[in-house]
Every structure is written in structure tokens, then in C-alpha cells.
Protein backbone atom coordinates (compact mmCIF):
# COMPACT_ATOMS: atom_id res chain seq x y z
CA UNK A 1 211.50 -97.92 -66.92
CA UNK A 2 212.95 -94.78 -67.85
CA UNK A 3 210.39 -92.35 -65.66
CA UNK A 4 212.13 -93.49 -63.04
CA UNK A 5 215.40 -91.54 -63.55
CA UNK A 6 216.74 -90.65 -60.21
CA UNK A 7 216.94 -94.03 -59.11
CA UNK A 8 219.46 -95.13 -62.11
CA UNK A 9 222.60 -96.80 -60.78
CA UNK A 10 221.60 -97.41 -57.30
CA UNK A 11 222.96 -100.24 -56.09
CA UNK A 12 223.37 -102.09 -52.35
CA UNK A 13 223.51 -105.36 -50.75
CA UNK A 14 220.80 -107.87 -50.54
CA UNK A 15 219.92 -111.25 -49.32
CA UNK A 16 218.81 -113.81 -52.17
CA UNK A 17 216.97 -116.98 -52.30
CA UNK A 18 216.54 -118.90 -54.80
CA UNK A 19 214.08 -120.89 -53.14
CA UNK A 20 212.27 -120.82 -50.01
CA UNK A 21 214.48 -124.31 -49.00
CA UNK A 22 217.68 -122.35 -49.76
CA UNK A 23 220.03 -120.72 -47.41
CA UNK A 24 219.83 -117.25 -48.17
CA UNK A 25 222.87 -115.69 -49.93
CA UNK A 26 224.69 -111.99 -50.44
CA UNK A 27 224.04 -110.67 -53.59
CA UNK A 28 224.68 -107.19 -54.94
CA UNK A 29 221.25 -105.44 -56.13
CA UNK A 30 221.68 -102.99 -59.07
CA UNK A 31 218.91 -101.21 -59.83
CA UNK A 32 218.47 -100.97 -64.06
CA UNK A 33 216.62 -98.99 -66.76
CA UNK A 34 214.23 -102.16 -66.71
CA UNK A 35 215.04 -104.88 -64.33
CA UNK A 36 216.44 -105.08 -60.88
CA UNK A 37 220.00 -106.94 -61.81
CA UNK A 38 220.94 -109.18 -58.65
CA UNK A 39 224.79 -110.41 -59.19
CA UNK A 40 228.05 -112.13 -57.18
CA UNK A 41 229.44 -109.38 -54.80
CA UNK A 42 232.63 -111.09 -55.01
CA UNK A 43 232.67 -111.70 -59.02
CA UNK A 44 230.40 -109.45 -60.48
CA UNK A 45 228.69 -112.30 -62.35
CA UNK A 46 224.97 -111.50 -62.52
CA UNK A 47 222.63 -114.57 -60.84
CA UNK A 48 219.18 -113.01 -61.82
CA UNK A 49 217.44 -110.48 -63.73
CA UNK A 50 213.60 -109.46 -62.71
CA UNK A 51 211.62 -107.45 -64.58
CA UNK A 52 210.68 -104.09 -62.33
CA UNK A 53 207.02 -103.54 -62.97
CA UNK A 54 206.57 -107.84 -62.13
CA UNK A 55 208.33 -107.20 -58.36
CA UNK A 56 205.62 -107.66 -55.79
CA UNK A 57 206.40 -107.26 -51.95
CA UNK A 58 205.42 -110.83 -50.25
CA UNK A 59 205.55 -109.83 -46.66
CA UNK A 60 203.50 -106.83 -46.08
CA UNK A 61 203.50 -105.49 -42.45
CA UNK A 62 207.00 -107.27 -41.85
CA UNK A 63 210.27 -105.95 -41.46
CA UNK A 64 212.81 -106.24 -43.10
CA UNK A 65 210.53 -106.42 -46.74
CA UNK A 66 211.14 -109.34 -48.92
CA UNK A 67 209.87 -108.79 -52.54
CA UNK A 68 209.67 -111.42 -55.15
CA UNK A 69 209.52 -111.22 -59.22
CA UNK A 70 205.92 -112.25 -59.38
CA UNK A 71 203.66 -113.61 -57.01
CA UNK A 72 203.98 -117.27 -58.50
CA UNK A 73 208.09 -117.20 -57.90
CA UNK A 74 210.43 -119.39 -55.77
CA UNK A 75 212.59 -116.48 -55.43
CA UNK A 76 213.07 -113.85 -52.71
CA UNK A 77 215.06 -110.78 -52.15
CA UNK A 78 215.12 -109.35 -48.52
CA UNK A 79 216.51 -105.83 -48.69
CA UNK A 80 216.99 -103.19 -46.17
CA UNK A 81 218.46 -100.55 -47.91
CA UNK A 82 215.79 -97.79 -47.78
CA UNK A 83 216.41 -96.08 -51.01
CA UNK A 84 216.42 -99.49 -52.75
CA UNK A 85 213.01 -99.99 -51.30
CA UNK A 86 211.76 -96.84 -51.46
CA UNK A 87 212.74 -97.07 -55.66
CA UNK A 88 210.69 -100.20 -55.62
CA UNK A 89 208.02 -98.85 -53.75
CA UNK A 90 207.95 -96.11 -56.71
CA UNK A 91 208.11 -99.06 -59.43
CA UNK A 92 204.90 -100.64 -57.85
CA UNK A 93 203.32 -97.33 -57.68
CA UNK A 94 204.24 -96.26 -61.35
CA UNK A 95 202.58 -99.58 -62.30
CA UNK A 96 199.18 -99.11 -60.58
CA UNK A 97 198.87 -95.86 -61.40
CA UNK A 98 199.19 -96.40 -65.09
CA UNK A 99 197.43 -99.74 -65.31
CA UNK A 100 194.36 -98.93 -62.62
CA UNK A 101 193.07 -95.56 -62.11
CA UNK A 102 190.48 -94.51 -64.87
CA UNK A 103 191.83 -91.11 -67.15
CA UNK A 104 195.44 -91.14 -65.39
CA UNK A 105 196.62 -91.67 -68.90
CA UNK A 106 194.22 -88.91 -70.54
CA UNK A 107 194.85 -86.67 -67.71
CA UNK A 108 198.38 -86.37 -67.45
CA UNK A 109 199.60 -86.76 -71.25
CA UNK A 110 196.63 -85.46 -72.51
CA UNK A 111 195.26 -81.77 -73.03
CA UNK A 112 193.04 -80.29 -75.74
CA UNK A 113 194.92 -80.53 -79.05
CA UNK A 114 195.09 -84.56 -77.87
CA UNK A 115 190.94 -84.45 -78.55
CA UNK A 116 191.22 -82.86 -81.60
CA UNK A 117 193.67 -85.40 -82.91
CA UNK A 118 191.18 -88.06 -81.44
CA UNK A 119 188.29 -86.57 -83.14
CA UNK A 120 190.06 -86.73 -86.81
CA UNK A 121 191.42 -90.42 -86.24
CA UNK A 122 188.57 -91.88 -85.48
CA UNK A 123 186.63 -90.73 -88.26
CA UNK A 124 189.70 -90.61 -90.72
CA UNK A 125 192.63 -92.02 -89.63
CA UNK A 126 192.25 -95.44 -87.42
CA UNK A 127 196.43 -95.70 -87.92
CA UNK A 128 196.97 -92.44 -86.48
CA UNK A 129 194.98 -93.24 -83.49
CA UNK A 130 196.75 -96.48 -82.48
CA UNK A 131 200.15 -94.52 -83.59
CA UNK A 132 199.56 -91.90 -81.36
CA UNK A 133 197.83 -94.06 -78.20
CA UNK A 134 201.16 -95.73 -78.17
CA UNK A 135 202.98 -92.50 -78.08
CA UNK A 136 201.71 -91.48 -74.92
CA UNK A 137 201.98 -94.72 -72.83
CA UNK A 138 204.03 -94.44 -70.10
CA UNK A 139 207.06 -96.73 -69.64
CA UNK A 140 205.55 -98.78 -66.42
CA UNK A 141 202.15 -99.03 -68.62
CA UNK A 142 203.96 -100.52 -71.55
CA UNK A 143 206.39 -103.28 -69.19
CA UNK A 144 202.94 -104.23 -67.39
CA UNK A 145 200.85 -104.25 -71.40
CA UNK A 146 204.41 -106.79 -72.00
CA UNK A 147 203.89 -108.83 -69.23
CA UNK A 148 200.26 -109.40 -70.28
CA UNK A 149 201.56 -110.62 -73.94
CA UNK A 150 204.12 -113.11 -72.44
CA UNK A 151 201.22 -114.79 -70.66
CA UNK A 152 199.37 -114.70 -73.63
CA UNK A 153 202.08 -116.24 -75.28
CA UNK A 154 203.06 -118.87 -72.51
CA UNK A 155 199.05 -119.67 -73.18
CA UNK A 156 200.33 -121.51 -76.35
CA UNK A 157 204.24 -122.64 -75.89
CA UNK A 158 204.40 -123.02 -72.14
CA UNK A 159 205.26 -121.17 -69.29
CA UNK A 160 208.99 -119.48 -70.19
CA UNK A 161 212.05 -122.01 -69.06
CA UNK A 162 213.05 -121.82 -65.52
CA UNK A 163 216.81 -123.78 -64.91
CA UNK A 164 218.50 -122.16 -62.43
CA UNK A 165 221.92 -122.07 -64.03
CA UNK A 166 220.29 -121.59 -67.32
CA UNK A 167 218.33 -118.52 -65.95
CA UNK A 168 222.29 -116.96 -64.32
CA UNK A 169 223.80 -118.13 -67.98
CA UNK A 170 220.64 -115.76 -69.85
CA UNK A 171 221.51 -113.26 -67.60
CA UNK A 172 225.54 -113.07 -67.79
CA UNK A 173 224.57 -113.50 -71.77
CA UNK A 174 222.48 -110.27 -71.64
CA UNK A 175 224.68 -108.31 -70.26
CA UNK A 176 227.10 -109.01 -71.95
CA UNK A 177 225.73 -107.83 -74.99
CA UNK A 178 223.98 -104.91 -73.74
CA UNK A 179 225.58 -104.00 -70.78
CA UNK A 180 224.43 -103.63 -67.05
CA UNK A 181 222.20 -100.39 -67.57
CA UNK A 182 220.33 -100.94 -70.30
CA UNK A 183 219.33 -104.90 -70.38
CA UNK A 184 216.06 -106.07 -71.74
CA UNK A 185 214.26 -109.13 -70.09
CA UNK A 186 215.16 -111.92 -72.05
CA UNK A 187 213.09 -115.32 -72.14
CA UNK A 188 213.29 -118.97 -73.65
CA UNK A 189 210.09 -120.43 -74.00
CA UNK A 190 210.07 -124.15 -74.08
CA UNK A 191 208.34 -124.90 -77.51
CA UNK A 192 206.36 -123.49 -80.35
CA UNK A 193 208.96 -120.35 -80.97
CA UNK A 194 210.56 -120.34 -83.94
CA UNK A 195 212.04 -116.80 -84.19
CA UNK A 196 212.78 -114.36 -81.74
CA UNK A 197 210.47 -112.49 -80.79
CA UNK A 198 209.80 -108.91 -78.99
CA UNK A 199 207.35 -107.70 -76.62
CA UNK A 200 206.06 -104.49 -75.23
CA UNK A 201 208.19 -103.06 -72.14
CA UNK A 202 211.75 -104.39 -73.37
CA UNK A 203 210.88 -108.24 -73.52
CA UNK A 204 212.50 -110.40 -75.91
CA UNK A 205 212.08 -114.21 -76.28
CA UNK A 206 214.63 -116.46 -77.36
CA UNK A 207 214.25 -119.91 -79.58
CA UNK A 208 214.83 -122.91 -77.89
CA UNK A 209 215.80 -124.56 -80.92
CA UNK A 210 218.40 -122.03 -81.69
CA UNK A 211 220.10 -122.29 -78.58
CA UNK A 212 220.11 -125.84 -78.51
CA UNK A 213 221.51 -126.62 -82.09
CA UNK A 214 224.03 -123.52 -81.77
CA UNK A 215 227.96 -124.36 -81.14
CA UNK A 216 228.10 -121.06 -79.48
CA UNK A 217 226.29 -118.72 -77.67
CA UNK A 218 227.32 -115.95 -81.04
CA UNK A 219 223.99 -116.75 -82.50
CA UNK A 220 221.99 -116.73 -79.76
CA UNK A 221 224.00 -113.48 -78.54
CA UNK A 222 223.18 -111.71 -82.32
CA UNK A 223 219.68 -112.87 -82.16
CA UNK A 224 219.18 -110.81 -78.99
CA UNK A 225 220.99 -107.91 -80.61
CA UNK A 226 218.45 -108.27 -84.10
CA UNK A 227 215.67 -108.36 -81.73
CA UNK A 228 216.52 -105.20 -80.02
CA UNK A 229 216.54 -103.28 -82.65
CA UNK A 230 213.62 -104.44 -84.58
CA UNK A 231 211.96 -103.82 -81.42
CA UNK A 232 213.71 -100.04 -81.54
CA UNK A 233 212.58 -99.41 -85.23
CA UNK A 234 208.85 -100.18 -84.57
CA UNK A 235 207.25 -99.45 -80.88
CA UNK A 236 206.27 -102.80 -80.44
CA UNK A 237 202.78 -101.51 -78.86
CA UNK A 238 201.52 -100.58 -82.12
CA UNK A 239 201.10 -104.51 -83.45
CA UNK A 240 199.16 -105.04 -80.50
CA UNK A 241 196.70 -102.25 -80.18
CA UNK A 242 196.62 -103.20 -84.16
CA UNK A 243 195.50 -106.84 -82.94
CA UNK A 244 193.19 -105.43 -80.15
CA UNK A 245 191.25 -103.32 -82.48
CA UNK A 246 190.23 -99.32 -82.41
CA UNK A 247 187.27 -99.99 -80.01
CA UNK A 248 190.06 -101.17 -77.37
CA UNK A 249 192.51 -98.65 -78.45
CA UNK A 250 190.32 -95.69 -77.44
CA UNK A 251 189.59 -97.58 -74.36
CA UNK A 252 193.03 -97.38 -73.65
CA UNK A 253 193.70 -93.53 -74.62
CA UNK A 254 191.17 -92.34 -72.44
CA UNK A 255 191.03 -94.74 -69.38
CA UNK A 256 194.09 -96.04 -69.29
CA UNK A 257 192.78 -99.92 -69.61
CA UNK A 258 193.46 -101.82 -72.21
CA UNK A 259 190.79 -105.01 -71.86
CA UNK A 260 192.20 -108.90 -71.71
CA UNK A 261 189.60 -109.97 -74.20
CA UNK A 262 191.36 -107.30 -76.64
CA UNK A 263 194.99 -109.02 -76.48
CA UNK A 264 193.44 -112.43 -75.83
CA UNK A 265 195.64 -114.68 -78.64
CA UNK A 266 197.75 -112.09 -79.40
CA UNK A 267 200.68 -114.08 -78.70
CA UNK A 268 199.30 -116.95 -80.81
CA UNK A 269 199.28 -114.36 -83.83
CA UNK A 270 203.18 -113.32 -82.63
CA UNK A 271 204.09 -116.47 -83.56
CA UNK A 272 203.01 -116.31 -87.27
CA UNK A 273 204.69 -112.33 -87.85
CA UNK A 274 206.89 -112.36 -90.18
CA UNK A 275 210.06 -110.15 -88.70
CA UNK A 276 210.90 -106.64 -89.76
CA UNK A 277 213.27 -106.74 -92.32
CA UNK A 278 216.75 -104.31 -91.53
CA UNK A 279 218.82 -102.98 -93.54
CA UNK A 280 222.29 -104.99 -93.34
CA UNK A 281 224.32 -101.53 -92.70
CA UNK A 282 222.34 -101.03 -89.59
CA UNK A 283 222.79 -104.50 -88.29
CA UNK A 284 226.49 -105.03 -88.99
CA UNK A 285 226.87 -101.53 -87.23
CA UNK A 286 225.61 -102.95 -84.03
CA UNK A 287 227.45 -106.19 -84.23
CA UNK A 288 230.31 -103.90 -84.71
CA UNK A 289 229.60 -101.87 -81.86
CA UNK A 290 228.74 -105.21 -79.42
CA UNK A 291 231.83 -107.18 -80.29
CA UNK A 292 229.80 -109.87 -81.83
CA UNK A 293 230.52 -111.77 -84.69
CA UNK A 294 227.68 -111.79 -87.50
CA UNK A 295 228.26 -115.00 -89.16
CA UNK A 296 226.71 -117.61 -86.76
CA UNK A 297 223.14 -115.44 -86.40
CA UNK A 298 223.16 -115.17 -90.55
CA UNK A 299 223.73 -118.89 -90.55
CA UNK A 300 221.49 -119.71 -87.64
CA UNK A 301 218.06 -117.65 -89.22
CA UNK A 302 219.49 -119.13 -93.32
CA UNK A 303 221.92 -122.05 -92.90
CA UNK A 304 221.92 -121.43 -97.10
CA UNK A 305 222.63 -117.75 -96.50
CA UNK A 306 220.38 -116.98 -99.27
CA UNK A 307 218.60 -113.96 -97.43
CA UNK A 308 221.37 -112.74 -95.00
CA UNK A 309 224.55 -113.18 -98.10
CA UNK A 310 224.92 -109.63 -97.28
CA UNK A 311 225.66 -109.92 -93.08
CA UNK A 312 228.11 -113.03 -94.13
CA UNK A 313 230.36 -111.26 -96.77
CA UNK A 314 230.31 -108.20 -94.88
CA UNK A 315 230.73 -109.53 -90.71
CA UNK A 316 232.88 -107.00 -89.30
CA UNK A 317 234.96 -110.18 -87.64
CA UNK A 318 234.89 -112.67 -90.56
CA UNK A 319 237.97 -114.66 -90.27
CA UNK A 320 238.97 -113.46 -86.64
CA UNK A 321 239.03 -115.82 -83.52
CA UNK A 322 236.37 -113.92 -81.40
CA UNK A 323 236.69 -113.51 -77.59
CA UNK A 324 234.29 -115.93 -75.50
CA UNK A 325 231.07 -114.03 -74.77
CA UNK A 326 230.49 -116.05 -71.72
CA UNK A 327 232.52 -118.83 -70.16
CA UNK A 328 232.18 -122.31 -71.83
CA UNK A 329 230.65 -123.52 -68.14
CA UNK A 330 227.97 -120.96 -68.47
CA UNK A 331 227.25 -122.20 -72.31
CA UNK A 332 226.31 -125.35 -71.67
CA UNK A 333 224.11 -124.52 -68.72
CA UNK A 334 222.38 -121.86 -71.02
CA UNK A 335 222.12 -124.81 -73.45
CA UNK A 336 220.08 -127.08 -70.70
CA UNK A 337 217.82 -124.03 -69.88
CA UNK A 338 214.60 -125.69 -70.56
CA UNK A 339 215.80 -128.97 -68.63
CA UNK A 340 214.90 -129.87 -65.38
């Protein structure tokens, strides 16, 4: 959630449980561009990502506050840092301003040449309409319009997978590849995904298949990477206010509210999207750039290598012995994500 700037990099200590039977635990709290990262104070190793507009306070009125990544979680943060809960105070607020108060979005982003642009889309232009609606949504909007998709999606394959040690593998896996400031949410859902997938708000979801058949977490790690970008090349709001249709596009320009009966099976029509092709420079640059090996994601989406012949003759580590992206331990827990 890149509006909220100033709070970048703050970090402090934390109490974490993972359920409400668990003795609470230390964890450092870093504060992200999209999630709150909580990891091992003594090892660094991240435990849990939640996504920042999801976090809800669960003990208003109390001291000290305890938040939560949804209202439906087992897990619970109690902080005391003020700035740490003051940032997440200005999270929540983001997100309820955007999503709740009628013209917020019109009235802030919008002025006069804004109307005039309205006025010729709607008669002339429907894709310059939904190209420039999604323009002007504000980061907490679009994490909250993401969150919305997911549970469209989860309406169809299942509510995303939940191990514990899977969840801490997905997470030392993510940052990994993208580092500790800039890490998208990543999910597994437990069946019906075929591809990966991206959502609005820095969301990707993950095959199960993939990770279960892989030998190594490279494919998994590249299909992440793919995903990003994809999701980089095309704002990933446009297929969905494309799917909810120009009446419910307006709606959203000028009040800020984007209807559930608009995006109601939108994640059921995810699943049959054909990916956005990328050209092979552009991908081999960033498997370049994140250490990551090419070959096992081009074998993993073409086992025949008939449409990715290009990523396998030209991986940037063909033939080299790459480093382990996360610890073998952390692999095979990753692998038993959607287990019990």
C-alpha cells in the first residue's frame, strides 16, 4: 500500500499467536509495501505474512490492542509499539475511506477535466472509461477490490490452504524472491487452479498441483516471479471492471463502490484466462536479476517445451548448480501446504 509512505520500514517487537491455544511468542513485526511481515527475532526467518488492508483490531476498548488478519483467523498479534499501531490504525482508515464513503474517490482524484473524459467514454469509448477508473483507484481500494476476488475465487476451489509450516515455508519462499519490502500476498488454493493466477492489490495464487509434482521449490519460485510481472504489465483491475460491466464501472468512478453482484463469478471466469503472453527477454531478465533458474518453471507450465524453447535455451543458469532458495526442511513443508 504505497500511500502509506512514511510508515515504510518500521519495524518493532510483537507477541504472536498462532492460535488462541498457543503460548504466545516474540516475533519481529516489519511493516511492508503490502503486508505486515511477522518473522524469528533470533533468525530472521519470516513465520507469517498478512495482507494490510485484511488486519482488523479484535479487542476494541482493551489495552494492549491485539489485531488479527481477518476476522475469521486463529491468529493474533498483540503490539504495543505506538507507531506500529498508529500505521495500522492508518491502514484501516485508508481502507474505509476508499471502500465506504460515497464520492471520496471522485472527490479527491477527480476535478473537471475527469468529467469531460467521463462524458466522451461513455458515449465513445467504454475502454477508456474502465482504463481510466482503474487509474485513479487508490492502493487500499485496489488490496480491499483483491480481497473481494479471492473470495470470489475460494467460492469455486476452496478456501486458500492454511498449514502452519506450509503458510512460514510460502512466506520464507516470497521473500526470498522478492525481498522483505516489496512482497506480494501469495496463496495456494486447494483445487481447481491450474495456473497462477493474479489479483487486484498484489495477490497472487499459486497451483497446488505445481507445487506438489515439483522437485524443487525453482518452479514454484519462477511462477511467482511470471506472475508478478504479468500482473505489472496489465493493472490487473482492468479485467475485472471489464467482467463487472460499464454500469458498475461508473458506479465505481463516482462513488467509490464497486457492487458484489458486479464481481460475483469473477473468479470462476479467472480460472478460464488464458495468461498474458511475455516476451522471453523480459522474463529471463528477471530470473536473472532474482537468482532463479528458468528451466524448472519452462518445464513445469510445457514439460515438451514447445511454447517456452526460448526460456530453456536461453536460462541465464543452464548447466549451473543453483543455491537452495529455501532450506530442504522448509520444501517439504511448503509441499504439504494444503494438508492437515
Amino acid at each position: 500500500m504505497t500511500a502509506l509512505k512514511k510508515y515504510q520500514r518500521l519495524e518493532c517487537g510483537g507477541l504472536w499467536r498462532e492460535t488462541p491455544q498457543d503460548q504466545r511468542r516474540e516475533v519481529l513485526v516489519r511493516f511492508g509495501d503490502a503486508t505486515l511481515v511477522l518473522s524469528d527475532p533470533k533468525s530472521g526467518t519470516a513465520i507469517s505474512h498478512w495482507s494490510l488492508p485484511a488486519i482488523e483490531r479484535i479487542n476494541k476498548g482493551e489495552e494492549p490492542p491485539v489485531f488479527a488478519p481477518g476476522t475469521d483467523a486463529s491468529e493474533s498479534l498483540e503490539l504495543t509499539d505506538p507507531d506500529m499501531i498508529a500505521a495500522l490504525g492508518a491502514v484501516r482508515h485508508a481502507v474505509q475511506a476508499a471502500a465506504s464513503r460515497p464520492g471520496r474517490l471522485r472527490g479527491v482524484l477527480l476535478g473537471g477535466a475527469t468529467l469531460a473524459v467521463l462524458a466522451v467514454a461513455v458515449i465513445w469509448l467504454p475502454g477508456a472509461l474502465v482504463r481510466h477508473t482503474a487509474s485513479v483507484v487508490p492502493p487500499a481500494q485496489r488490496a480491499d477490490l483483491g480481497q473481494r476476488a479471492l473470495d470470489d475465487l475460494a467460492r469455486v476451489t476452496g478456501a486458500n490452504c492454511q498449514n502452519r509450516l506450509g503458510l512460514q515455508a510460502l512466506a520464507r519462499l516470497s521473500e526470498r524472491v522478492f525481498g522483505p519490502l516489496d512482497t506480494p500476498i501469495l496463496y495456494v488454493m486447494p483445487e481447481g487452479v491450474e495456473q497462477p493466477l493474479h489479483l487486484p492489490g498484489d495477490v497472487i495464487v499459486l497451483p497446488r498441483r505445481m507445487i506438489e509434482q515439483a522437485n524443487g521449490p525453482e518452479a514454484v519460485a519462477g511462477a511467482a516471479l511470471v506472475e508478478r510481472l504479468r500482473a505489472r504489465a496489465e493493472d490487473p483491475i482492468i479485467p475485472m471492471l471489464q467482467y463487472a460491466g460499464l454500469r458498475a464501472t461508473l458506479q465505481l468512478l463516482t462513488t467509490a463502490d464497486l457492487p458484489d453482484e458486479a464481481i460475483a463469478g469473477y473468479g470462476e471466469a479467472l480460472l478460464r484466462s488464458p495468461p498474458l503472453a511475455l516476451p522471453d527477454a523480459h522474463v529471463l531478465a528477471a530470473f536473472e536479476a532474482a537468482q532463479i533458474p528458468a528451466t524448472p518453471y519452462a518445464l513445469a507450465i510445457d514439460p515438451q517445451g514447445t511454447t517456452t524453447s526460448g526460456l530453456l535455451a536461453n536460462d541465464p543458469y543452464k548447466g549451473l548448480a543453483p543455491s537452495p532458495l529455501i532450506p530442504d526442511d522448509s520444501w517439504i513443508a511448503l509441499q504439504g501446504i494444503c494438508g492437515n
